[in-house]
Short mmCIF file of C-alpha atoms and ligand atoms in Angstrom, two decimals:
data_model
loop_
_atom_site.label_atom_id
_atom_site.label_comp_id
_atom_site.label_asym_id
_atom_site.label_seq_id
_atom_site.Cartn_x
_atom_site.Cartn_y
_atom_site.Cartn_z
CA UNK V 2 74.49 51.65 -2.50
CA UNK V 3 71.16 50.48 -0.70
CA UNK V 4 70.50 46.92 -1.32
CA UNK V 5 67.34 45.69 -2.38
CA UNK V 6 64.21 44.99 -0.14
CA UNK V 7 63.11 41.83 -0.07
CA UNK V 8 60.01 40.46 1.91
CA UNK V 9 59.42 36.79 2.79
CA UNK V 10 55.95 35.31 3.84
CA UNK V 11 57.81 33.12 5.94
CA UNK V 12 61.61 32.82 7.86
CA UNK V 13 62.72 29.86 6.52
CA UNK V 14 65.44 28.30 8.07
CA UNK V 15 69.03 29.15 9.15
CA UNK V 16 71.23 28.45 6.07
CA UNK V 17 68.64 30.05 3.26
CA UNK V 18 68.23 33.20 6.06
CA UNK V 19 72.11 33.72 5.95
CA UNK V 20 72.48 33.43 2.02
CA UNK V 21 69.36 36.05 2.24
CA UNK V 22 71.44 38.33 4.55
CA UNK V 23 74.53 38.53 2.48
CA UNK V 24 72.27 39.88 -0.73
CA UNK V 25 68.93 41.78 0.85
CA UNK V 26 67.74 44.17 3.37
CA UNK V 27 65.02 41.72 4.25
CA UNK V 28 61.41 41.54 5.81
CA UNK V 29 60.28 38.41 7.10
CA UNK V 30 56.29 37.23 8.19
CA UNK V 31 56.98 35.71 11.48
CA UNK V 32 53.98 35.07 12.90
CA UNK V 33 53.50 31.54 13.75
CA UNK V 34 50.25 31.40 11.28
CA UNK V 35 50.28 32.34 7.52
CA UNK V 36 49.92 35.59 7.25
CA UNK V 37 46.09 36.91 5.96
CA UNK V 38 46.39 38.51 2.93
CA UNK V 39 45.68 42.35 3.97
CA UNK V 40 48.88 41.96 5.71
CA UNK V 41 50.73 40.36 2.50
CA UNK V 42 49.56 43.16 0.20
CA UNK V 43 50.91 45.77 2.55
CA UNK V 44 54.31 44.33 3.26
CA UNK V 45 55.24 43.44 -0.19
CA UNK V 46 54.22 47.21 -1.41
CA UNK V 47 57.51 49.07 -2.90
CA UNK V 48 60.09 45.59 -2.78
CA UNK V 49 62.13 44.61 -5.00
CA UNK V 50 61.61 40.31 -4.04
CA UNK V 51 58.84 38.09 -2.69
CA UNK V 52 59.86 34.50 -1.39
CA UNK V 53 56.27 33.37 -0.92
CA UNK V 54 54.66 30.13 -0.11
CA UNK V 55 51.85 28.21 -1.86
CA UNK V 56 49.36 29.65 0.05
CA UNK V 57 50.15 33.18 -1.00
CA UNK V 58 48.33 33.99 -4.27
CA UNK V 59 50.51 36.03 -6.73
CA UNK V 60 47.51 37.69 -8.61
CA UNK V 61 46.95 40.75 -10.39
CA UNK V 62 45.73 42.33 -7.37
CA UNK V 63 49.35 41.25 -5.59
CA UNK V 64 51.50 42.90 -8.31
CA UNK V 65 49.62 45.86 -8.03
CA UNK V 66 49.98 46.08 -4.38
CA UNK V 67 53.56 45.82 -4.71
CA UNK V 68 54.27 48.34 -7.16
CA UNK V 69 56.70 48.75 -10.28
CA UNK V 70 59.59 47.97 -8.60
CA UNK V 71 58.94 44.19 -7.52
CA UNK V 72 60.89 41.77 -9.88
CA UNK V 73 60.57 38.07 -8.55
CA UNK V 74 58.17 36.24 -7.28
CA UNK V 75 60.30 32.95 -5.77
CA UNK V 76 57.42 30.73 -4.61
CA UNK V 77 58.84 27.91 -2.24
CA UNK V 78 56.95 24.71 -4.11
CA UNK V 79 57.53 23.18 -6.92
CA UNK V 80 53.76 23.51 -7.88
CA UNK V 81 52.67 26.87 -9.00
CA UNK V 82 49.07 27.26 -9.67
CA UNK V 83 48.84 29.52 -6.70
CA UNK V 84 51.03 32.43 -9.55
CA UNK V 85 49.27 33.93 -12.37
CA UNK V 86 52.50 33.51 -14.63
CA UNK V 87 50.89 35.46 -17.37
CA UNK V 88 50.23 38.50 -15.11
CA UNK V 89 53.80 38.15 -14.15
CA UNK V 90 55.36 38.33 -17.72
CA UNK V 91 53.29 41.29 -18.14
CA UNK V 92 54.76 43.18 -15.22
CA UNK V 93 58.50 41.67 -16.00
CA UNK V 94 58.65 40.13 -12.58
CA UNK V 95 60.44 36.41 -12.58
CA UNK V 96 58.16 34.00 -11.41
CA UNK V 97 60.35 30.89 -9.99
CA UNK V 98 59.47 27.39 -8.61
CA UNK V 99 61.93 24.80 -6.69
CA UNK V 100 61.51 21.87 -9.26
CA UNK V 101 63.91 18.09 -8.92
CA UNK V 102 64.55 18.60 -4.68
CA UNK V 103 61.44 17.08 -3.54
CA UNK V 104 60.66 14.23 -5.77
CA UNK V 105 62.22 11.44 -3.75
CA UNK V 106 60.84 13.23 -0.43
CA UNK V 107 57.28 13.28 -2.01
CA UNK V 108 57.36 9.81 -3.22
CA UNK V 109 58.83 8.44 0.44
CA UNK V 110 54.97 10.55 1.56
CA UNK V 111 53.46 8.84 -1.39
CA UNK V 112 54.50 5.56 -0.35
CA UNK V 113 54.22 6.02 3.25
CA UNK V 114 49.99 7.15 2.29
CA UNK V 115 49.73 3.71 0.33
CA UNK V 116 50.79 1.80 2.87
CA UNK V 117 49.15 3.66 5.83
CA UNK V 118 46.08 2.96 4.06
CA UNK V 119 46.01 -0.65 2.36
CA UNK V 120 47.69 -2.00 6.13
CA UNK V 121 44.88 0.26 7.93
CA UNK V 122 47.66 1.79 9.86
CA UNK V 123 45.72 4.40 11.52
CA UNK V 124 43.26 2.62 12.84
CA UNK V 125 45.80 0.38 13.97
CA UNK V 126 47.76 3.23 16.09
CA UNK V 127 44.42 4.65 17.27
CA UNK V 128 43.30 1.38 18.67
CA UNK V 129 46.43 0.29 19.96
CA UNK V 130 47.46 3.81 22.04
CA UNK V 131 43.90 3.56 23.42
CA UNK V 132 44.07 0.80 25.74
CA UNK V 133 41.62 -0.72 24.11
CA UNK V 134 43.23 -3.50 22.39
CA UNK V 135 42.83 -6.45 24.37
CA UNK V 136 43.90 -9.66 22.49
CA UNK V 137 45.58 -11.09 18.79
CA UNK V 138 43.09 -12.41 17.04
CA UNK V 139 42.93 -13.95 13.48
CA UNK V 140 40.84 -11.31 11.58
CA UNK V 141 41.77 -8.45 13.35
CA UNK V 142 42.18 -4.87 11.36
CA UNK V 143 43.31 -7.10 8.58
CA UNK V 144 44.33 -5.01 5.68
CA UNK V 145 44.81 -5.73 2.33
CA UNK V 146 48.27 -6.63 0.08
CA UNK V 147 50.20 -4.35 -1.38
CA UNK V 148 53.18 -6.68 -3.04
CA UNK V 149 52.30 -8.01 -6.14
CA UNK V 150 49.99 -5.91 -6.94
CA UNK V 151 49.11 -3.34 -9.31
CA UNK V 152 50.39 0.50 -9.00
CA UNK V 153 48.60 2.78 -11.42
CA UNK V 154 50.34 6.27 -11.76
CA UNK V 155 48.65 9.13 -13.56
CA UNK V 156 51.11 11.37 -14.52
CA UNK V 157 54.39 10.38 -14.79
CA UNK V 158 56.80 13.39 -14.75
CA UNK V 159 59.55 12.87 -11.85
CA UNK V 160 57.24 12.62 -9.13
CA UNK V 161 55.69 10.39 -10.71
CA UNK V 162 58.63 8.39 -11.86
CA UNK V 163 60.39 8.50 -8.22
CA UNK V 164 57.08 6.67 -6.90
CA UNK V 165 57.46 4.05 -9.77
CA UNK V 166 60.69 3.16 -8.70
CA UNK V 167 59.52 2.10 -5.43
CA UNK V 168 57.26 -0.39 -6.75
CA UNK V 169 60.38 -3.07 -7.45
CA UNK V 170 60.76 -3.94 -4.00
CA UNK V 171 57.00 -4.79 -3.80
CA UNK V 172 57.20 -6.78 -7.08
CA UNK V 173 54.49 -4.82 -8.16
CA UNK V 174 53.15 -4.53 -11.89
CA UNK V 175 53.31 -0.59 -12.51
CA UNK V 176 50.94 1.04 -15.25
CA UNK V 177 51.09 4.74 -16.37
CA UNK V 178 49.07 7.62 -18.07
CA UNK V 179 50.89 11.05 -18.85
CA UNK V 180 49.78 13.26 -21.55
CA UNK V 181 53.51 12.39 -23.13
CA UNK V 182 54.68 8.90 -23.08
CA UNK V 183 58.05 8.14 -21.04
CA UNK V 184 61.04 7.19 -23.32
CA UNK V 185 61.53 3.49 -23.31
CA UNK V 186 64.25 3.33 -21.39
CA UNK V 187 62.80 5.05 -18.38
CA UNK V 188 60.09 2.50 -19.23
CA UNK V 189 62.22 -0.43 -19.14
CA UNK V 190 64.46 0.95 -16.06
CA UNK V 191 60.93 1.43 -14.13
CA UNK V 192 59.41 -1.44 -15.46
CA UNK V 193 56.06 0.65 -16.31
CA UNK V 194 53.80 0.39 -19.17
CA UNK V 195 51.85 3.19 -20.84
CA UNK V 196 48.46 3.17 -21.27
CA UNK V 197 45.35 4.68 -21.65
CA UNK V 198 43.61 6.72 -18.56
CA UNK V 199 40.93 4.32 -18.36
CA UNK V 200 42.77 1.43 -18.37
CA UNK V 201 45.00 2.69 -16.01
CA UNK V 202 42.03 3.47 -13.34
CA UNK V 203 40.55 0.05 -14.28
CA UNK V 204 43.59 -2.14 -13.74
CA UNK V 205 45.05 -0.85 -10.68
CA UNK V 206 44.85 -1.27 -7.13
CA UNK V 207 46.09 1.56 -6.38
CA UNK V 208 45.57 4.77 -8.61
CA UNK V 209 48.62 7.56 -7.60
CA UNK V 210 47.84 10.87 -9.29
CA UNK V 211 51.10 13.02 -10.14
CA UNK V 212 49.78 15.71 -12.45
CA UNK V 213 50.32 19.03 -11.87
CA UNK V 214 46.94 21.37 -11.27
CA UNK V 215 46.37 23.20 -14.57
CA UNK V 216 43.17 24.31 -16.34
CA UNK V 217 43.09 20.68 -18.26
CA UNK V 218 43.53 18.64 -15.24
CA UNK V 219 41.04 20.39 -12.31
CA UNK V 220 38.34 18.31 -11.64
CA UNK V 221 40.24 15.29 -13.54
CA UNK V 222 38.96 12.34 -11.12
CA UNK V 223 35.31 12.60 -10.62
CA UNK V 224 32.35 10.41 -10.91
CA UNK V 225 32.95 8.62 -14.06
CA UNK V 226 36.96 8.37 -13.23
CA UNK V 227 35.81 6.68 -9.86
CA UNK V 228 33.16 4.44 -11.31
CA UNK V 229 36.09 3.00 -13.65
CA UNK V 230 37.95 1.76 -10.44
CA UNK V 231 37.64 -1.20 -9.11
CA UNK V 232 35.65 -1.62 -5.82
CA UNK V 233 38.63 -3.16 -4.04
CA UNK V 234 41.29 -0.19 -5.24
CA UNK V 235 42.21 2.57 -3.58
CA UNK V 236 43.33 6.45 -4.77
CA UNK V 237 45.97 8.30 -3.42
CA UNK V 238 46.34 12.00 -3.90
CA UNK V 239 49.85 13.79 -3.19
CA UNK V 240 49.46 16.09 -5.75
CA UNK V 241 46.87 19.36 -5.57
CA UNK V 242 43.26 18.96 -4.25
CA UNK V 243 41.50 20.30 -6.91
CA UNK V 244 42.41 17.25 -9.64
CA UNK V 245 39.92 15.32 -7.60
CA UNK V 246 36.11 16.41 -7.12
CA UNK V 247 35.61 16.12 -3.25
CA UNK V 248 32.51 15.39 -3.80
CA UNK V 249 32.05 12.77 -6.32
CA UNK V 250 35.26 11.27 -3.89
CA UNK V 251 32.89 11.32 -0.99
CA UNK V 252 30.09 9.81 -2.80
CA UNK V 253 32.49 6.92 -4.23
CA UNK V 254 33.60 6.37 -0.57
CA UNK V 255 30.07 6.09 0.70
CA UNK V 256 28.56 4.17 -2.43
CA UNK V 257 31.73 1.72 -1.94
CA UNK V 258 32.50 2.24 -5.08
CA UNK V 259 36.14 2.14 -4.24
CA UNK V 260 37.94 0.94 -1.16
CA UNK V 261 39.46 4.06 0.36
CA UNK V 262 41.72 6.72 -0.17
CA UNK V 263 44.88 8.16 1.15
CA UNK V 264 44.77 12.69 0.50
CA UNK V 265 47.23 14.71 1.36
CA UNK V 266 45.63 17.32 -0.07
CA UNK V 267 42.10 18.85 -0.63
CA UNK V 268 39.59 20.85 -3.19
CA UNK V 269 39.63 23.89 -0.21
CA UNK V 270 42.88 23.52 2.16
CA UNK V 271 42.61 23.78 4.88
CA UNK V 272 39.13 22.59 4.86
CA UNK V 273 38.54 18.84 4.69
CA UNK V 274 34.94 17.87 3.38
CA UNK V 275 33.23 15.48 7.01
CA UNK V 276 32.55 12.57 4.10
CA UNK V 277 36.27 12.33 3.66
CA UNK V 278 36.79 11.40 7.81
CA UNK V 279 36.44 7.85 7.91
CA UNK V 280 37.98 4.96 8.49
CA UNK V 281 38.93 3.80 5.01
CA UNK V 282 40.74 7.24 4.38
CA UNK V 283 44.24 8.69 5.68
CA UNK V 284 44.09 12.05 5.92
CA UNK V 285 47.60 14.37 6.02
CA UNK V 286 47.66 18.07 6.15
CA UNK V 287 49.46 18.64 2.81
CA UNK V 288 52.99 17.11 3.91
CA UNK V 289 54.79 15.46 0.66
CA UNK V 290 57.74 17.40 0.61
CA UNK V 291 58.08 18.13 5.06
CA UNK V 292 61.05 16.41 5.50
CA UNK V 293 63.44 19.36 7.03
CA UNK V 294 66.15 18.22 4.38
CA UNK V 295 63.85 18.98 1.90
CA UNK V 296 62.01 21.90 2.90
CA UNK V 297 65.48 23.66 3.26
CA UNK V 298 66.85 22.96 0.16
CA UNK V 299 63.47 24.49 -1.41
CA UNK V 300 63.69 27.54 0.34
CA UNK V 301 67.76 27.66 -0.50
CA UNK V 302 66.42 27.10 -3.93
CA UNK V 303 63.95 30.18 -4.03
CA UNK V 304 66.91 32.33 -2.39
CA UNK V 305 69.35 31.27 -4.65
CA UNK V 306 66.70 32.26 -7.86
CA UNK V 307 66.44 35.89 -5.86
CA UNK V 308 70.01 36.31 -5.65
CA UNK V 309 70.59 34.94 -9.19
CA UNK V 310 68.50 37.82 -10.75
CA UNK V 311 69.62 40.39 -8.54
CA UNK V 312 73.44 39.60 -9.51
CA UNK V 313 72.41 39.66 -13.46
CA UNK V 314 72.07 36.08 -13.51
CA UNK V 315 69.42 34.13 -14.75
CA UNK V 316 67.39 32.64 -12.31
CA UNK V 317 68.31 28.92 -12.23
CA UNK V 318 64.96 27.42 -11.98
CA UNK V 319 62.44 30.71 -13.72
CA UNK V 320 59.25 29.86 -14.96
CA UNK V 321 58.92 32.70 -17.57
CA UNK V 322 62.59 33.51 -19.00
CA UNK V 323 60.97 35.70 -21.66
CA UNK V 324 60.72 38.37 -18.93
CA UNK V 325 64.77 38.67 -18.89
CA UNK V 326 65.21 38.99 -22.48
CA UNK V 327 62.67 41.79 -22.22
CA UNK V 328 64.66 43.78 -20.09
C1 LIG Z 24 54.11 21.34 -2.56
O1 LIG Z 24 52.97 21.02 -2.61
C2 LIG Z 24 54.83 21.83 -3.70
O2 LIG Z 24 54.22 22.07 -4.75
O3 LIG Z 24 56.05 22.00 -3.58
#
């Protein structure tokens, strides 16, 4: 019996590329850039399985391209804005996501952001690799605390939650916002306490966004968000560019309406707006979840939801389960 075709938008890495071997006749994108999306809709036409990546958009246009006999859609993120799930429940193809194996990873980035930023770490390395440094002196690059102070966290699912628990160490005070409140003993565990959005972005030092990128939360920090901050706090983004407006970022940055900003992602990856390179803001080319622990065990997760539903299983982590009752 021919086994189904599979086509991956990327190789992976070792262990998910044997499990994939044992299951699929499969296609990989090896070219050392992502591949442009002519090239996507013609390699995916007539399989059976798509492992893509974030930067692949599974759109009406893709399912078409691929033809009636594609049935999953395993993106490698936990994040899925780049699938129309609706168009995939039409078609019956599973869409699937890697959710729980990059929480800790992405809060470690989180972290490592904050502190990059409040200790000025960058501009630390830069002036210290360039020869340039030539004595200690008192007010030198001095940063600003990060113990004791305030962590506000919009969004508080387990992203969210894994950065809170960081914040004991720093005896910080930690304040939340999430459209449901946390039970209270994930409250008390974390020491965080819910509140309002606005009170959230006018308490804390630093404002960590963890919401997901839906219709209700695009564009969620702009001006009026950043005018509730206070001029000496700083935002940190690990989530999806779009939550924040760029622009009204930029402006806040220039107007000093805040004190800077650690992004690790942006409105229009791979584009960075010019008002966002300064000195007050740590840039990172969308890295939360790189650590190579990590990154394998989300592509071993989208594998293992492939071979799930081609071995009548239920795909552990599916987004739209309707689609197997359907059948
Ligand atoms: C990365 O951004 C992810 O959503 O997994």
């Amino acid at each position: 019996m021919s086994r189904p075709k599979l086509f991956s938008t990327h190789v992976l890495f070792d262990e998910p590329r044997r499990r994939l071997a044992e299951h699929f006749d499969v296609e990989y994108w090896n070219g050392n850039e992502r591949p442009p999306r002519a090239e996507v809709l013609k390699r995916v036409a007539g399989k059976d399985a798509l492992i893509c990546l974030l930067t692949e958009k599974i759109d009406r246009e893709l399912l078409d391209a691929a033809g009636p006999n594609l049935r999953i859609a395993a993106n490698v993120a936990v994040g899925y804005d780049n699938i129309d799930v609706p168009a995939c429940t039409e078609r019956k193809v599973a869409a699937t996501n890697t959710p729980g194996v990059l929480d800790e990873t992405t809060a470690d980035f989180t972290w490592t952001l904050l502190m990059a930023v409040a200790r000025r770490l960058i501009e630390a390395d830069r002036l210290a690799r360039s020869g340039a440094w030539r004595q200690w002196n008192l007010d030198q690059l001095c940063g600003t605390d990060i113990w004791g102070k305030t962590l506000g966290i919009i969004g508080f699912g387990r992203i969210g939650r894994a950065v809170a628990r960081r914040a004991a160490g720093f005896r910080m005070r930690v304040i939340y916002n999430s459209t449901t409140r946390a039970p209270q003993e994930i409250e008390r565990e974390l020491n965080a306490e819910f509140m309002e959005r606005d009170r959230v972005l006018a308490e804390a030092d630093f404002v960590s966004l963890h919401v997901p990128l839906r219709e209700n939360t695009r564009g969620l920090i702009g001006p009026a968000e950043l005018s509730k901050m206070k001029r000496t706090a700083f935002l940190i983004n690990t989530t999806r560019g779009p939550v924040v407006q760029e622009a009204a970022l930029v402006a806040a940055l220039e107007q000093g309406t805040i004190a800077g900003a650690a992004l690790d992602v942006f409105e229009r990856e791979p584009l960075i707006s010019d008002g966002l390179r300064r000195d007050n803001v740590v840039l990172a080319p969308h890295l939360g979840s790189a650590s190579i622990e990590t990154r394998t065990r989300m592509a071993m997760i989208a594998v293992e939801n492939a071979v799930a539903l081609f071995s009548g299983k239920q795909p552990p982590t599916i987004l739209n389960p309707e689609v197997l009752r359907e059948k």
